[in-house]
Amino acid sequence: AVQMTQSPSSLSASVGDRVTITCRASQDIRNDLGWYQQKQGKAPKLLIYAASTLHSGVPSRFSGSGSGTDFTLTISSLQPEDFATYYCLQDDNYPWTFGQGTRVEIK
Amino acid sequence: QVQLVQSGAEVKKPGASVKISCQASGYAFPAYYLHWVRQAPGQGLEWMGIINPSGGSATYAQTFQGRLTITRDTSTSTLYMELSSLRSDDTAVYFCARRDCIGSPCYFAYWGQGTLVTVSS
């Protein structure tokens, strides 16, 4: 199975900060990677798919990049509603695998 | 609009089985593969398995081989997940999710609300 290593596991940031989260795959997964945001007690929400395509309705401050094994999610200017946990998910082959998650907290 | 509505919370004893449902609406049920994902308390997301609602074939994560059965009822557009030989570490919120694909990249745009399964003696 493809292992997804996500970092950092948590971070503290202020409103307006630029935030970067990374995921590294244990093998080439092309651009078959998505990013999800999860708030406490809720189902995850899709932010980015195909590594860099913004899902409909997602604010443009979210962006994704990368291909192969190294991927990045960037929030250009953190907003109060962005404090949540973020996961990457590889959909290149089964079993699909998630990163361990990054909790974004208020500084 | 697309909706995935899951059944309610369950409490089970160790060794028992649980079967939870996910009713789909707002789209052609056979047209999209459906997955199950779970999340233990305070932990990350774990992919469990997938079913092709059209043919009924399912694929499971190795972790659950022999204990997990995913089925569907096309007449009611309902997906099911049955997990047997429950252990305390199966306590989790279980989510169904619809797989959407644009060519190769696929993703989960639609999720159920989650069903809490508690395994406790």
PDB file of C-alpha atoms in Angstrom, chain A residues 25 27-31 66-71:
ATOM      1  CA  ALA A  25       3.935   9.475  -1.069  1.00  0.00           C
ATOM      2  CA  GLN A  27       5.808   5.819  -4.523  1.00  0.00           C
ATOM      3  CA  ASP A  28       4.856   7.774  -7.618  1.00  0.00           C
ATOM      4  CA  ILE A  29       1.138   8.558  -7.532  1.00  0.00           C
ATOM      5  CA  ARG A  30       1.156  10.931 -10.532  1.00  0.00           C
ATOM      6  CA  ASN A  31      -1.297  13.706  -9.624  1.00  0.00           C
ATOM      7  CA  GLY A  66       2.963  18.822  -6.769  1.00  0.00           C
ATOM      8  CA  SER A  67       3.079  15.552  -8.645  1.00  0.00           C
ATOM      9  CA  GLY A  68       4.788  12.210  -8.326  1.00  0.00           C
ATOM     10  CA  THR A  69       5.651  11.915  -4.650  1.00  0.00           C
ATOM     11  CA  ASP A  70       5.649  15.428  -3.192  1.00  0.00           C
ATOM     12  CA  PHE A  71       2.556  17.560  -2.721  1.00  0.00           C
TER      13      PHE A  71
END
